[in-house]
Coordinates of C-alpha atoms in Angstrom, one line a residue:
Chain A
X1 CA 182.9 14.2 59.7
X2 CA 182.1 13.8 63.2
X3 CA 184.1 10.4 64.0
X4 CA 182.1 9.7 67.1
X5 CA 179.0 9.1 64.3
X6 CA 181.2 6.6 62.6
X7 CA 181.9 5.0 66.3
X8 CA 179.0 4.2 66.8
X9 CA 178.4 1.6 64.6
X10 CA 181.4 0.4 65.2
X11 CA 182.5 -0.2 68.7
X12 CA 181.1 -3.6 69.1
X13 CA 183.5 -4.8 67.0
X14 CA 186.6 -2.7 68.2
X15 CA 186.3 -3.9 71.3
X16 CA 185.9 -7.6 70.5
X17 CA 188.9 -7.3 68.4
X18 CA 190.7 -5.5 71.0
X19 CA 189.7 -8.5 73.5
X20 CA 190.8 -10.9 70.9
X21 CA 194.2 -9.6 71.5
X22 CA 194.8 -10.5 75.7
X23 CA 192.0 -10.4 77.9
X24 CA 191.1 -7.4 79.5
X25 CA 189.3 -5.1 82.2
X26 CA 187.6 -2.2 81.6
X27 CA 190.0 0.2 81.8
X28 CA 192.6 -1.7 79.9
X29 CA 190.1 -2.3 77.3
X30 CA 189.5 1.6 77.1
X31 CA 193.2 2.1 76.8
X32 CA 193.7 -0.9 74.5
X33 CA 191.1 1.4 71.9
X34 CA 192.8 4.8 72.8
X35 CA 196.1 3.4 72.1
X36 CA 194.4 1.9 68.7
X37 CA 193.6 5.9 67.9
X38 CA 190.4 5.8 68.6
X39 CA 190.7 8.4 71.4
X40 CA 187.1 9.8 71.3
X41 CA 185.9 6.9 72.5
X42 CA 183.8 7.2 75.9
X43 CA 184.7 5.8 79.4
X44 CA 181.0 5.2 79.9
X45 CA 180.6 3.6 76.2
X46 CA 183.1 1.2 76.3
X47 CA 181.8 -0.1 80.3
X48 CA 178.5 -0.2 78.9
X49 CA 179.3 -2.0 75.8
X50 CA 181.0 -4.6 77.3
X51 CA 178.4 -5.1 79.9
X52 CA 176.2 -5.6 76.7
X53 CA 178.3 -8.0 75.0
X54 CA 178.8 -9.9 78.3
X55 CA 174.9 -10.4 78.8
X56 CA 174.9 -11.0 75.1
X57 CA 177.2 -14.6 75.9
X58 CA 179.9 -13.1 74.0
X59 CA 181.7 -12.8 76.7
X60 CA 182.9 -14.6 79.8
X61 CA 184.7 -12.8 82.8
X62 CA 186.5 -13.7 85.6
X63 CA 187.8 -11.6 89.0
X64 CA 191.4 -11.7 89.4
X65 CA 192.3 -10.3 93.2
X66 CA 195.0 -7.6 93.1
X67 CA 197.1 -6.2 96.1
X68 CA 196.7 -2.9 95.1
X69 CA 193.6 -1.0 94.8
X70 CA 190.4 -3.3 93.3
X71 CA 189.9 -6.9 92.2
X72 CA 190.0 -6.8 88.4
X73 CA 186.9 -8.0 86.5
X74 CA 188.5 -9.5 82.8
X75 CA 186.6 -9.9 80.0
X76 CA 187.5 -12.5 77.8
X77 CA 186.6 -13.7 74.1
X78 CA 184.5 -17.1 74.3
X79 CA 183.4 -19.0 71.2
X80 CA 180.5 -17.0 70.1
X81 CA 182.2 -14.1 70.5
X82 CA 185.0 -15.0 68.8
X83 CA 182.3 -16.2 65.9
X84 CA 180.6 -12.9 66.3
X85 CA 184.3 -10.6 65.3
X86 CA 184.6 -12.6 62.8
X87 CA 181.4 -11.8 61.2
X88 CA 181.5 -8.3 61.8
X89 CA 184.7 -8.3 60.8
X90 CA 184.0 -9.5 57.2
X91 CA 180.8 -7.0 57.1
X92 CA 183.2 -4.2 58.2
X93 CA 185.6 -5.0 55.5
X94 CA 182.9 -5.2 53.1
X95 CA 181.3 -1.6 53.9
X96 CA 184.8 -0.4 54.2
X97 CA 185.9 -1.7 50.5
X98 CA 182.7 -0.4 49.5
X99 CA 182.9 3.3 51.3
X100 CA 186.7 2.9 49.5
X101 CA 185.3 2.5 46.1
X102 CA 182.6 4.9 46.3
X103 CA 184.8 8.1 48.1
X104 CA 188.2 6.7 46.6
X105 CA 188.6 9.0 44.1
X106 CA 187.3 11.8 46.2
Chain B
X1 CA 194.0 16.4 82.5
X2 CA 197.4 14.4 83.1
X3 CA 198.2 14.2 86.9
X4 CA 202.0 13.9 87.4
X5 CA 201.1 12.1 90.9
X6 CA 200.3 8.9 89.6
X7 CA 200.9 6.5 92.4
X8 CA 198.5 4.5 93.7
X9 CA 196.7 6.0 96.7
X10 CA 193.4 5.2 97.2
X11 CA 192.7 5.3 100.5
X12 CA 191.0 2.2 101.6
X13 CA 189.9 3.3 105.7
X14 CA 187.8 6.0 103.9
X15 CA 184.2 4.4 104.5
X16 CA 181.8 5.3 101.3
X17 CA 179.0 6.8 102.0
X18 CA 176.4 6.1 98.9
X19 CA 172.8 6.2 100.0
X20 CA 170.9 3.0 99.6
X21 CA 169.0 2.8 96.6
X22 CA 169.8 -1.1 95.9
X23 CA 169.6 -2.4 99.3
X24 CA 172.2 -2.4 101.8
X25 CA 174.0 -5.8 100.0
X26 CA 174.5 -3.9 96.8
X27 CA 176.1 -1.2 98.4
X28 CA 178.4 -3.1 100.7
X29 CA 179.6 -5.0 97.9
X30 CA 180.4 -2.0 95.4
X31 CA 182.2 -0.5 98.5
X32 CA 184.2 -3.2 99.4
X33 CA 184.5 -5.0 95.8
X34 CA 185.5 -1.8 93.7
X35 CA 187.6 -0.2 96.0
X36 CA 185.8 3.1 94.9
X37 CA 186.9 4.3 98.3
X38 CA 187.9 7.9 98.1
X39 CA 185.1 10.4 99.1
X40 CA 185.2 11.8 95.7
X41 CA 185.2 7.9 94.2
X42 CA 182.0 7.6 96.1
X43 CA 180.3 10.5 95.5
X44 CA 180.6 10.1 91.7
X45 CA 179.3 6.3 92.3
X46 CA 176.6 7.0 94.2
X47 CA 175.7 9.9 91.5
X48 CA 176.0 7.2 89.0
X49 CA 174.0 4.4 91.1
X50 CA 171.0 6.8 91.9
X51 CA 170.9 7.6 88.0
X52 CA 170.5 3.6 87.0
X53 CA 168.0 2.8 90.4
X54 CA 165.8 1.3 88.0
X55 CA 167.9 -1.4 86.6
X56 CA 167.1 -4.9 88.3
X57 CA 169.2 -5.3 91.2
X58 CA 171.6 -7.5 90.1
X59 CA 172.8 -6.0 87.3
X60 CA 172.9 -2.5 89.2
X61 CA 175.6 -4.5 91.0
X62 CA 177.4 -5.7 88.4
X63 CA 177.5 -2.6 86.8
X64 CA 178.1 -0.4 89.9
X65 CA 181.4 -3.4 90.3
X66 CA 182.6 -2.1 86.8
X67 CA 182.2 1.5 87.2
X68 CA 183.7 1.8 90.9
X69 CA 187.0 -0.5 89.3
X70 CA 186.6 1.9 86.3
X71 CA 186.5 5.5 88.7
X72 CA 189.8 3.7 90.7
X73 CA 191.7 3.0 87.9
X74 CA 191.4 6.5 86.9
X75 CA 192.0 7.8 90.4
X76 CA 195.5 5.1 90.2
X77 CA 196.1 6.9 86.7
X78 CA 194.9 10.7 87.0
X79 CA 196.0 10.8 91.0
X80 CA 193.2 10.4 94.2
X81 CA 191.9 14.0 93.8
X82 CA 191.2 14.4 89.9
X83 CA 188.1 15.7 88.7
X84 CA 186.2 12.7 87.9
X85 CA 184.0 15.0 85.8
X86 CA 186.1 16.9 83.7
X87 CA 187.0 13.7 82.8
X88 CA 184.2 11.5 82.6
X89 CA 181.1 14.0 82.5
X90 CA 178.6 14.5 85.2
X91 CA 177.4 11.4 86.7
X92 CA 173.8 11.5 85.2
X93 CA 175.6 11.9 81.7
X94 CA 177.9 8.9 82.6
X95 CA 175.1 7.0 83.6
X96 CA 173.4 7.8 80.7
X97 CA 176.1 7.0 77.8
X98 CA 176.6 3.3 79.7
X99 CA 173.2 2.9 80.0
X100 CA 172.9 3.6 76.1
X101 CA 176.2 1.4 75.4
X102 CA 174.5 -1.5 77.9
X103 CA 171.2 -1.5 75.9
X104 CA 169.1 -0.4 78.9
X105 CA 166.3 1.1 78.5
X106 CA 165.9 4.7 78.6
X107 CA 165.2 6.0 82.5
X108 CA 161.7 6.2 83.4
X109 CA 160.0 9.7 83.6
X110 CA 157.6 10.8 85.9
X111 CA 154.3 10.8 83.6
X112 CA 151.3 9.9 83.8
X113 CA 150.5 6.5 84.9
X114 CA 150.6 4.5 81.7
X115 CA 148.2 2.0 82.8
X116 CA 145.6 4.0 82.3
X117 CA 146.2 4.8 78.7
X118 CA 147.2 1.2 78.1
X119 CA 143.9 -0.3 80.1
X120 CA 141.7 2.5 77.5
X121 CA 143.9 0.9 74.5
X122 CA 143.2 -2.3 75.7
X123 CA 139.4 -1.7 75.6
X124 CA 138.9 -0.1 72.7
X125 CA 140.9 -2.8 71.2
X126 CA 138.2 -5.5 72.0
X127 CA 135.9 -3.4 71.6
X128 CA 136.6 -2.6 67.8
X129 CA 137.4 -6.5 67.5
X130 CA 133.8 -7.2 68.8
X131 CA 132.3 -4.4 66.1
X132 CA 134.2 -5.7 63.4
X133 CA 134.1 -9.6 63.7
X134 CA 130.1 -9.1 64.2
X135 CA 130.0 -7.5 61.2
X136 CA 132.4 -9.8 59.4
X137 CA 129.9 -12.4 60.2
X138 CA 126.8 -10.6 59.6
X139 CA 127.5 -9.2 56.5
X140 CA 129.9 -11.7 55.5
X141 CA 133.0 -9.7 54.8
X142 CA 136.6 -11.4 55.1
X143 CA 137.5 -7.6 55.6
X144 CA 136.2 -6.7 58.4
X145 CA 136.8 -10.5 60.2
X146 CA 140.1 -9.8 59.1
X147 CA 140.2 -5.9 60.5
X148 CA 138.4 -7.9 63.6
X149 CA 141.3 -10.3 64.7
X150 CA 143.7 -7.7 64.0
X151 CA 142.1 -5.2 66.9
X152 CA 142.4 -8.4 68.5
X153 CA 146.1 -9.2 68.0
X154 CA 146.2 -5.8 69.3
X155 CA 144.1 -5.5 72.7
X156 CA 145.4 -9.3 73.8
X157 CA 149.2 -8.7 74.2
X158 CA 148.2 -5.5 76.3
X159 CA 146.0 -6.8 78.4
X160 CA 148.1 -10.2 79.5
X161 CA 151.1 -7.3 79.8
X162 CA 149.0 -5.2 82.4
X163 CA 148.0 -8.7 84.2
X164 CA 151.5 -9.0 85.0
X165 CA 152.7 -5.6 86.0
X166 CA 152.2 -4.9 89.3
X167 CA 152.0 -1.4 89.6
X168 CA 150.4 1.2 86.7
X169 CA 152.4 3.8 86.7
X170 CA 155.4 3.2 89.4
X171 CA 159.3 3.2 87.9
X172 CA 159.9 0.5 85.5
X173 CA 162.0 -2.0 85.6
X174 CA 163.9 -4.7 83.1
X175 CA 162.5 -7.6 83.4
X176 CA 165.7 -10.1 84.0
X177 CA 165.1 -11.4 87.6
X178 CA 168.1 -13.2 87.3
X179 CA 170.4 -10.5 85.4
X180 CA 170.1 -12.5 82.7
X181 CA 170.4 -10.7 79.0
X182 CA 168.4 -7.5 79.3
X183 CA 168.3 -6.9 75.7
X184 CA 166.4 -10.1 74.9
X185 CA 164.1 -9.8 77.6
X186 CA 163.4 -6.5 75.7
X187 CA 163.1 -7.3 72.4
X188 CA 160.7 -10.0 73.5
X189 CA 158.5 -7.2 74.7
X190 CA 159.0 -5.4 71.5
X191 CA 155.5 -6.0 70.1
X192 CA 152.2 -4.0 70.1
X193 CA 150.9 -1.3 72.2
X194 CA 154.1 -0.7 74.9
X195 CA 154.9 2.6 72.9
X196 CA 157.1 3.4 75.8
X197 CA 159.4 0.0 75.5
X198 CA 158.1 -0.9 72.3
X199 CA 160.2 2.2 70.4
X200 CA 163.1 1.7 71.8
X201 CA 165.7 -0.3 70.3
X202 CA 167.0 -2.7 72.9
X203 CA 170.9 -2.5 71.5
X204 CA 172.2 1.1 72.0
X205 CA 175.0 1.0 70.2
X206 CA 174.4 3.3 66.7
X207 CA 171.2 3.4 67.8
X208 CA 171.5 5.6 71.0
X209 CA 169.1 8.5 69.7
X210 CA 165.7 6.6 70.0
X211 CA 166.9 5.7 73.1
X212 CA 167.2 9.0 75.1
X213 CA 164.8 10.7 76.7
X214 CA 164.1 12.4 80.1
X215 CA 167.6 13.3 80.7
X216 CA 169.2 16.8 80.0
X217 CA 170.9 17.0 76.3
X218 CA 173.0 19.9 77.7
X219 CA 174.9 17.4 80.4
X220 CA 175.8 15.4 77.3
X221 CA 177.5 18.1 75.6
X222 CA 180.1 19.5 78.7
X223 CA 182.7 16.8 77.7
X224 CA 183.6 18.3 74.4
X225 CA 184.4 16.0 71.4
X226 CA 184.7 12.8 73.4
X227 CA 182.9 10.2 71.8
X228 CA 179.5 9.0 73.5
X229 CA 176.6 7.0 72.4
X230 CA 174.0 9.3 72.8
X231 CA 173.0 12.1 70.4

């Protein structure tokens, strides 16, 4: 199986879990996932996916000034995005037990 | 892919040069803010910005903030003079998986004006409202009253959505003044007769494919396995 199909439905909820972890920018957000092993995972789609989840209010973000190169736009966890992992989180596991069960013996 | 020079280099006296498509404000800040400051930075961005000149202004901005931070953290990473495109895609195929992962709606097309089509659907709305209520009345059948206000349900949310828009046919635009929460503002307008809007599903993510249209599939295909949005 193509795992960018199986991505899809899931990136909200990988990068909210990787935020859960430390605050992040972009970029360290995309690394954070790579890192993870999910290294098919889109520049573009992760940028546009926490611009989502910011305008969403799961999200707040704040501009730290660096020396070198940009100003560094975090993303942070607030409360209902902290409610919203956990929801997904149990429905993931639940698909996932489910998927387990049905392909388990596979 | 993996640059060995990896210091930090971009060259902040470059000036950008990204043509104004968001007003001269916009583009000063995403020149000075993102520190996108290398020609090839630039270009990219500006590829990028004219690919999303239909998002409200503010949250062109904001977006344009993250992807210029984005393009020079790969330039601090991959080295000044990488190719932004064998890495990221083509700017119009950037532009499109964020737009898809952002829940924005689909670019516009050139087409034919739709509020022409929309004005006709309007009319024959009321006027299939008028028919049937009349003869829900006259010949005293709930079914037709009933097949009456529906044509009506139909031709009302139309019309008041025409009133508002200023301009038929011209680029559309989300409707978050503020760059407030695009996708609600959408799904709000999810209702009756705005096939265009209406169809699209205001969340990209897992939902991408309704959601593209207008752009070239074959873009989306040159960065080989890498995982986007789209189809």
């Amino acid at each position: 199986v193509d795992t960018s199909q199986l991505l899809k439905g899931v990136l909200d909820l990988a990068v909210l879990a990787v935020l859960e972890h430390a605050d992040g920018y972009g970029y360290e957000v995309v690394r954070g996932l790579r890192t993870a092993g999910l290294e098919e995972v889109g520049d573009a789609s992760v940028y546009g996916t926490l611009r989502r989840l910011y305008n969403a209010g799961l999200l707040t973000s704040y501009v730290v000034p660096s020396d070198e190169g940009p100003h560094r736009k975090y993303y942070s966890l607030n409360a209902p995005g902290r409610e919203r992992l956990r929801d997904t989180a149990k429905t993931w596991r639940t698909f996932a037990s489910t998927m387990q069960n049905l392909v388990g013996a596979a | 892919m993996n640059s060995e020079d990896d210091d930090m280099t971009v060259n902040a006296e470059t000036p950008t040069r990204t043509p104004t498509r968001a007003g001269p404000e916009a583009d000063a800040k995403a020149a000075t803010d993102t520190g996108a400051t290398s020609d090839l930075q630039a270009r990219y961005l500006a590829g990028v910005r004219a690919e999303l000149a239909d998002l409200p202004p503010n949250e062109l901005t904001e977006m344009l903030d993250d992807v210029g931070a984005h393009l020079s953290d790969l330039a601090a990473e991959l080295g000044p003079d990488a190719d932004l495109t064998a890495r990221l895609g083509t700017p119009a195929a950037y532009a499109a998986e964020l737009r898809a992962a952002a829940g924005y709606p689909a670019a516009p097309v050139s087409r034919a004006p739709a509020g022409s089509s929309m004005a006709g659907l309007a009319l024959a709305g009321l006027v299939a409202a008028t028919v049937f209520v009349t003869a829900g009345v006259v010949g005293r059948s709930p079914g037709f009253l009933l097949l009456g206000l529906f044509a009506l349900l139909l031709a009302v949310p139309v019309l008041t959505r025409e009133d508002r828009r200023p301009g038929g046919g011209g680029p559309r635009r989300c409707r978050t003044a503020a760059g407030g929460p695009v996708r609600h503002r959408h799904r709000a307008g999810v209702g009756v007769g705005r096939p265009a809007l209406a169809t699209r599903p205001p969340v990209a993510v897992g939902r991408g494919a309704a959601q593209r249209r207008g752009g070239d599939p074959g873009l989306l295909r040159d960065r080989g396995g890498r995982f986007r949005v789209d189809p």
